[in-house]
Coordinates of C-alpha atoms and ligand atoms in Angstrom, one line a residue:
M1 CA 8.7 103.5 140.8
Y2 CA 8.1 105.3 137.5
T3 CA 5.0 105.1 135.8
Q4 CA 4.9 102.6 132.8
S5 CA 2.1 104.8 131.4
M6 CA 2.7 105.6 127.5
D7 CA -0.6 107.9 127.1
T8 CA 1.1 111.3 125.9
D9 CA -1.1 113.3 123.5
P10 CA 1.3 114.7 120.6
E11 CA -1.3 117.8 120.1
T12 CA -0.9 119.2 123.1
R13 CA 2.0 117.6 125.3
N14 CA 4.7 117.9 122.7
P15 CA 6.0 121.0 121.9
V16 CA 8.5 120.1 119.3
A17 CA 7.9 121.8 115.9
K18 CA 5.8 119.7 113.1
V19 CA 7.1 119.2 109.7
S20 CA 4.7 119.0 106.9
A21 CA 4.2 116.1 105.2
V22 CA 4.9 116.2 101.2
G23 CA 6.5 114.4 98.6
R24 CA 5.9 111.2 96.3
P25 CA 3.1 108.6 96.8
E26 CA 5.3 106.1 98.9
E27 CA 6.2 108.8 100.9
Q28 CA 2.7 109.7 101.7
R29 CA 2.1 106.1 102.0
F30 CA 5.0 106.0 104.7
Q31 CA 3.9 109.0 106.6
A32 CA 0.1 107.7 106.5
T33 CA 1.5 104.5 108.4
V34 CA 3.1 106.7 110.8
D35 CA 0.3 109.3 111.4
A36 CA -2.2 105.9 112.0
E37 CA 0.5 104.4 114.6
G38 CA 1.3 101.6 112.1
K39 CA 5.0 100.1 112.5
I40 CA 7.6 100.5 109.7
E41 CA 9.6 97.4 109.4
P42 CA 13.0 96.7 107.7
R43 CA 11.7 95.6 104.3
D44 CA 9.5 98.4 104.1
W45 CA 10.0 101.4 101.9
M46 CA 11.0 104.4 104.1
P47 CA 13.0 107.8 103.4
E48 CA 16.8 107.4 103.3
A49 CA 16.5 110.4 106.0
Y50 CA 14.4 108.1 108.2
R51 CA 16.8 105.2 107.9
K52 CA 19.9 107.5 108.4
T53 CA 18.1 109.3 111.6
L54 CA 17.2 105.9 113.2
L55 CA 20.5 104.5 112.5
R56 CA 22.2 107.4 113.9
Q57 CA 20.0 107.3 117.0
I58 CA 20.0 103.6 117.6
S59 CA 23.9 103.1 117.1
Q60 CA 24.4 106.0 119.5
H61 CA 21.9 104.4 122.0
A62 CA 24.1 101.0 121.5
H63 CA 27.2 102.5 122.2
S64 CA 25.9 104.3 125.4
E65 CA 25.0 100.8 126.9
I66 CA 28.2 99.3 126.1
I67 CA 30.4 102.3 127.3
G68 CA 28.0 102.6 130.0
M69 CA 29.0 99.3 131.5
F70 CA 32.8 100.7 132.6
P71 CA 31.6 103.2 135.0
E72 CA 29.7 100.4 137.2
G73 CA 32.2 97.5 136.1
N74 CA 35.1 99.5 137.9
W75 CA 33.1 98.6 141.2
I76 CA 32.6 95.0 140.5
S77 CA 35.7 93.8 142.3
R78 CA 35.2 96.3 145.1
A79 CA 31.3 96.1 145.8
P80 CA 31.1 96.0 149.7
S81 CA 29.5 92.5 150.0
L82 CA 28.7 89.4 147.9
K83 CA 25.1 90.3 147.3
R84 CA 25.8 93.5 145.7
K85 CA 28.6 92.0 143.8
A86 CA 26.0 89.6 142.5
I87 CA 23.4 92.2 141.6
L88 CA 26.2 94.7 139.8
I89 CA 27.3 91.7 137.7
A90 CA 23.9 90.9 136.7
K91 CA 23.0 94.6 136.1
V92 CA 26.2 95.2 134.1
Q93 CA 25.5 92.1 132.0
D94 CA 21.9 93.4 131.3
E95 CA 23.6 96.6 129.6
A96 CA 25.8 94.3 127.3
G97 CA 22.6 92.7 126.5
H98 CA 20.8 96.2 125.8
G99 CA 23.6 96.9 123.5
L100 CA 23.4 93.5 121.5
Y101 CA 19.7 94.0 121.2
L102 CA 20.2 97.6 119.8
Y103 CA 23.0 96.6 117.4
S104 CA 20.8 94.1 116.0
A105 CA 18.0 96.7 115.5
A106 CA 20.4 99.1 113.9
E107 CA 21.9 96.4 111.5
T108 CA 18.2 95.8 110.2
L109 CA 18.9 99.5 108.4
G110 CA 21.8 98.3 106.4
Q111 CA 24.6 99.1 108.6
S112 CA 27.2 95.9 109.6
R113 CA 28.2 96.1 113.6
D114 CA 31.8 96.3 112.4
E115 CA 31.2 99.5 110.6
M116 CA 29.2 100.8 113.6
M117 CA 31.9 99.5 116.2
A118 CA 34.4 101.3 113.8
A119 CA 32.7 104.6 114.2
L120 CA 32.8 104.3 118.1
H121 CA 36.5 103.3 118.2
S122 CA 37.5 106.0 115.8
G123 CA 35.8 108.6 118.1
R124 CA 33.1 109.4 115.0
A125 CA 30.1 108.1 116.9
K126 CA 28.8 109.6 120.0
Y127 CA 27.5 108.0 122.9
S128 CA 25.8 109.4 126.0
S129 CA 27.6 112.3 127.7
I130 CA 27.0 110.7 131.0
F131 CA 29.4 107.8 130.8
N132 CA 32.3 110.5 130.9
Y133 CA 31.9 111.2 134.5
P134 CA 33.9 109.0 137.1
T135 CA 32.5 106.6 139.6
L136 CA 34.5 107.4 142.9
T137 CA 32.7 106.0 145.3
W138 CA 30.5 103.1 145.9
A139 CA 27.5 105.7 146.1
D140 CA 28.3 106.7 142.5
V141 CA 27.2 103.3 141.8
G142 CA 23.9 103.6 143.5
M143 CA 23.7 107.1 141.7
I144 CA 23.8 105.6 138.4
G145 CA 20.9 103.2 139.2
W146 CA 19.0 105.6 140.7
L147 CA 19.4 108.6 138.6
V148 CA 21.1 107.4 135.3
D149 CA 18.9 104.5 134.9
G150 CA 16.0 106.5 136.1
A151 CA 16.5 109.2 133.4
A152 CA 17.2 106.5 130.9
I153 CA 13.6 104.8 131.5
M154 CA 11.9 108.0 131.2
N155 CA 13.7 108.8 127.8
Q156 CA 13.1 105.1 126.6
I157 CA 9.4 104.6 127.6
P158 CA 7.8 106.6 124.8
L159 CA 10.5 104.8 122.8
C160 CA 8.6 101.7 123.0
R161 CA 5.8 103.5 120.7
C162 CA 8.7 104.3 118.2
S163 CA 7.4 104.0 114.7
Y164 CA 10.2 101.5 113.9
G165 CA 9.3 98.1 114.8
P166 CA 12.5 96.6 115.7
Y167 CA 13.7 99.7 117.9
A168 CA 10.4 99.7 119.7
R169 CA 10.4 96.1 120.5
A170 CA 13.8 96.1 121.6
M171 CA 12.6 98.7 124.0
I172 CA 10.1 97.1 125.9
R173 CA 12.3 94.4 126.9
V174 CA 15.2 97.2 127.8
C175 CA 12.3 99.1 129.7
K176 CA 11.7 96.2 132.2
E177 CA 15.2 95.2 133.0
E178 CA 16.1 99.2 133.3
S179 CA 13.2 99.4 135.9
F180 CA 15.3 96.7 138.1
H181 CA 18.1 98.8 137.5
Q182 CA 16.7 101.7 139.0
R183 CA 15.1 100.2 141.8
Q184 CA 18.5 98.5 142.7
G185 CA 20.3 101.9 142.7
F186 CA 17.8 103.5 144.9
D187 CA 18.0 100.5 147.1
I188 CA 21.8 101.5 147.7
M189 CA 21.1 105.2 148.2
L190 CA 18.5 104.1 150.8
S191 CA 21.0 101.9 152.6
L192 CA 23.7 104.7 152.4
S193 CA 21.2 107.2 153.5
K194 CA 20.1 105.4 156.3
G195 CA 23.6 104.3 157.4
T196 CA 26.4 106.2 159.4
A197 CA 26.8 109.5 159.1
D198 CA 30.1 109.1 156.6
Q199 CA 27.6 106.9 154.3
K200 CA 25.0 109.4 154.2
A201 CA 27.8 112.0 153.8
M202 CA 29.1 109.5 150.7
A203 CA 25.5 109.6 149.2
Q204 CA 24.9 113.5 149.3
E205 CA 28.5 114.1 147.8
S206 CA 27.4 111.6 145.1
L207 CA 24.2 113.5 144.2
D208 CA 26.1 116.9 144.3
R209 CA 28.4 115.6 141.1
W210 CA 25.7 113.8 139.2
W211 CA 22.7 115.9 139.7
W212 CA 23.5 118.1 136.7
P213 CA 25.0 116.0 134.3
V214 CA 21.8 113.5 134.6
L215 CA 19.9 116.6 133.9
A216 CA 21.9 117.2 130.6
M217 CA 21.3 113.3 129.4
F218 CA 18.0 114.4 128.1
G219 CA 19.7 116.3 125.4
P220 CA 19.9 120.0 124.4
P221 CA 17.0 122.3 125.4
D222 CA 14.0 122.0 122.8
A223 CA 14.9 125.3 121.3
D224 CA 18.4 123.9 120.3
S225 CA 17.5 120.4 119.3
V226 CA 18.3 120.3 115.8
H227 CA 16.6 116.5 115.1
S228 CA 13.4 116.9 117.4
G229 CA 11.1 118.6 115.0
Q230 CA 11.7 115.7 112.2
S231 CA 12.0 113.0 114.5
A232 CA 8.7 113.7 116.0
Q233 CA 6.7 114.0 112.8
W234 CA 8.3 110.4 112.1
K235 CA 7.1 109.4 115.4
I236 CA 10.5 108.5 116.6
K237 CA 10.4 110.8 119.2
R238 CA 7.2 111.2 121.0
V239 CA 8.2 113.4 124.1
S240 CA 10.7 116.4 123.7
N241 CA 14.1 116.8 125.7
D242 CA 12.5 119.3 127.9
E243 CA 9.5 117.6 128.7
L244 CA 11.2 114.5 129.8
R245 CA 13.5 116.3 131.8
Q246 CA 10.9 118.0 133.5
K247 CA 9.1 114.6 134.0
F248 CA 12.2 113.4 135.4
I249 CA 12.7 116.3 137.8
D250 CA 9.4 116.0 139.1
A251 CA 9.5 112.4 139.5
T252 CA 12.9 112.1 141.4
V253 CA 12.5 115.1 143.9
P254 CA 10.2 113.3 146.1
Q255 CA 12.4 110.6 146.0
A256 CA 15.3 112.4 147.4
E257 CA 13.1 113.8 150.2
L258 CA 12.5 110.4 151.1
L259 CA 16.3 109.4 150.9
G260 CA 16.9 112.5 153.3
L261 CA 19.1 114.0 150.7
R262 CA 19.4 117.8 149.3
I263 CA 19.2 118.3 145.4
P264 CA 22.1 120.9 144.6
D265 CA 19.9 123.5 143.0
E266 CA 19.2 126.8 145.0
K267 CA 16.2 127.2 142.5
L268 CA 14.5 124.1 142.5
K269 CA 10.9 125.0 143.8
W270 CA 7.5 123.7 143.6
N271 CA 5.5 125.9 141.2
T272 CA 1.9 125.6 142.1
Q273 CA 0.6 127.4 139.1
T274 CA 2.2 125.1 136.5
G275 CA 2.3 121.8 138.7
H276 CA 6.1 121.4 138.3
Y277 CA 9.2 122.1 139.7
D278 CA 11.1 125.3 138.8
F279 CA 15.0 124.5 138.7
G280 CA 18.1 126.5 138.1
P281 CA 20.0 126.9 134.6
I282 CA 21.9 123.9 133.2
D283 CA 25.5 124.6 132.3
W284 CA 25.0 123.8 128.3
D285 CA 28.7 124.8 127.9
D286 CA 29.7 121.8 129.7
F287 CA 27.6 119.5 128.5
W288 CA 28.9 120.4 125.0
R289 CA 32.6 120.3 125.9
V290 CA 31.8 116.7 127.2
V291 CA 29.9 115.6 124.0
N292 CA 32.9 116.8 122.1
G293 CA 35.3 114.7 124.0
E294 CA 36.8 116.9 126.5
G295 CA 34.6 115.4 129.8
P296 CA 36.7 114.1 132.7
C297 CA 36.7 110.5 131.2
N298 CA 36.2 110.5 127.6
K299 CA 39.7 109.2 126.4
E300 CA 39.8 106.6 129.0
R301 CA 36.4 105.2 128.3
L302 CA 37.3 105.0 124.3
A303 CA 40.8 103.7 125.2
A304 CA 39.0 101.1 127.6
R305 CA 36.7 100.1 124.9
V306 CA 39.2 99.6 122.1
K307 CA 41.5 97.3 124.3
A308 CA 38.6 95.1 125.1
Y309 CA 37.7 95.0 121.4
E310 CA 41.3 94.1 120.6
E311 CA 41.6 91.8 123.3
G312 CA 38.5 90.2 122.5
Q313 CA 39.5 89.4 118.9
W314 CA 40.6 85.8 119.2
V315 CA 37.0 85.0 120.7
R316 CA 35.6 86.6 117.4
D317 CA 38.1 84.4 115.2
A318 CA 37.2 81.3 117.2
A319 CA 33.2 81.8 116.7
M320 CA 33.7 82.5 113.0
A321 CA 36.1 79.2 112.7
Y322 CA 33.5 77.1 114.5
A323 CA 30.5 78.6 112.3
V324 CA 32.4 77.6 109.0
K325 CA 33.3 74.3 110.5
R326 CA 29.4 73.6 111.7
K327 CA 28.4 74.7 108.1
A328 CA 30.7 72.6 106.3
R329 CA 29.7 69.4 108.5
Q330 CA 26.1 70.1 107.8
H331 CA 26.8 70.3 104.1
K332 CA 28.5 67.0 104.1
E333 CA 25.7 65.5 106.2
A334 CA 22.8 66.7 103.7
A335 CA 24.9 65.7 100.9
Ligands
LIG1 N1 25.3 112.5 125.2 O1 18.9 117.2 118.4 P1 19.3 116.5 119.5 C1 21.6 104.5 129.3 C2 23.5 114.9 120.8 S1 20.9 104.8 127.9 C3 25.5 112.8 123.9 O2 18.3 116.7 120.6 P2 18.2 113.9 119.2 C4 21.3 103.1 130.0 C5 22.6 114.3 119.8 O3 23.3 113.0 119.6 C6 21.3 106.5 127.3 N2 25.2 113.6 122.8 O4 19.3 114.9 119.2 C7 22.4 102.6 130.8 C8 23.0 115.1 118.5 O5 24.2 115.2 117.8 P3 24.3 114.5 116.2 C9 21.3 106.8 126.1 C10 23.9 114.1 122.9 O6 18.7 112.4 118.8 C11 22.2 103.2 132.2 C12 22.6 116.6 119.2 O7 23.1 116.4 120.5 N3 20.0 107.0 125.7 O8 21.8 105.3 130.2 C13 23.2 113.7 124.3 O9 16.8 114.2 118.6 C14 23.0 102.9 133.1 C15 21.6 117.3 119.1 O10 20.5 116.7 119.6 C16 19.7 106.8 124.5 O11 20.8 107.0 123.5 C17 23.4 113.3 125.2 N4 23.2 113.1 126.3 O12 18.0 113.3 120.9 C18 23.1 102.0 130.5 C19 18.2 107.1 123.9 N5 21.8 114.5 123.9 O13 23.6 112.9 116.6 C20 24.2 101.9 131.6 C21 18.1 107.3 122.6 C22 22.2 115.0 122.6 O14 23.5 115.6 115.3 C23 24.3 102.2 132.4 N6 18.4 108.3 122.2 N7 22.9 114.6 122.0 O15 25.8 114.3 116.1 C24 17.5 109.5 122.3 O16 16.4 109.4 122.8 C25 17.9 111.0 121.4 O17 18.8 110.7 120.6 C26 18.5 111.8 122.5 C27 18.7 113.1 121.4 C28 17.1 112.5 123.6 C29 19.3 111.6 123.4

């Protein structure tokens, strides 16, 4: 449904500011590798700020996957059929897997998973704004697959070419799985929009609530995006927040038309001159309120996460005890 194409020309398509390369020989070698489309691996020399930027982004991304299990997880016991329930369980498990690949990738940058978890649980670490909105109806589960996974793929396909090897490789598998998630969401929306009048109304009501928060998922406008310039120079970020948002809108409007749903934006209009859709203003004050902890479900999500972690302590203890026992047995056998 979305192109898997990764051929964007940064010179012409990426408006984010370029930062000039300076510094010591190792820094120049590092930037030359990045400029030549080489990969930086965990044991390679890297600027401390590059390491920190990746750690910030990858850990935020991992936290988003893990917190992102809650809004859909709420509906596993209420899915409308056995088939939908089985699909939803598989999807939510996939999100847990994505979190695990990403925590592993982040650990290669020198921070332990326990430290990352502590940052999440104390509220110091960010995760995607979108998971602070409630899933009030079954249509919201379809909407998360169709729009949230759709936006996630749009953002993550360029990350498959990120300069940091472990992150880029993790993204390839994640994107394949997200494509399935997006299709299952669209399939739910198709069933609802071709169903009874009540089901179609439920689908429309859900789109009305999710459309604007999904557009904000791509991050602040380029002019306010503090990290974009440096991340573009390091080829962590290949396509800017605004460009990705526009690509997403252009791809999604025809899908909404096919579903017979109305996008809640009076200003949405095809612009023949630009070859893109024009759209209305995004409420960035609302976005920052949500990012800063005041969204409809921030407190609930964090509390659920901390509870799950505390209740899972016995599993981690048992796994550690087993690992110690197994190692001792191996030593004894080798002796
Ligand atoms: N929510 O300067 P920029 C998914 C923060 S995965 C919260 O533009 P950057 C799968 C940003 O962190 C969804 N905070 O930052 C799934 C920074 O704050 P900081 C997650 C946001 O990093 C589907 C500040 O604003 N995907 O959905 C958001 O260059 C279904 C300034 O922003 C990723 O994490 C936001 N939406 O660009 C799971 C992808 N946007 O750190 C379950 C990887 C911005 O200085 C169910 N990440 N901020 O305190 C990225 O591509 C980038 O980090 C961006 C932000 C594009 C998100």
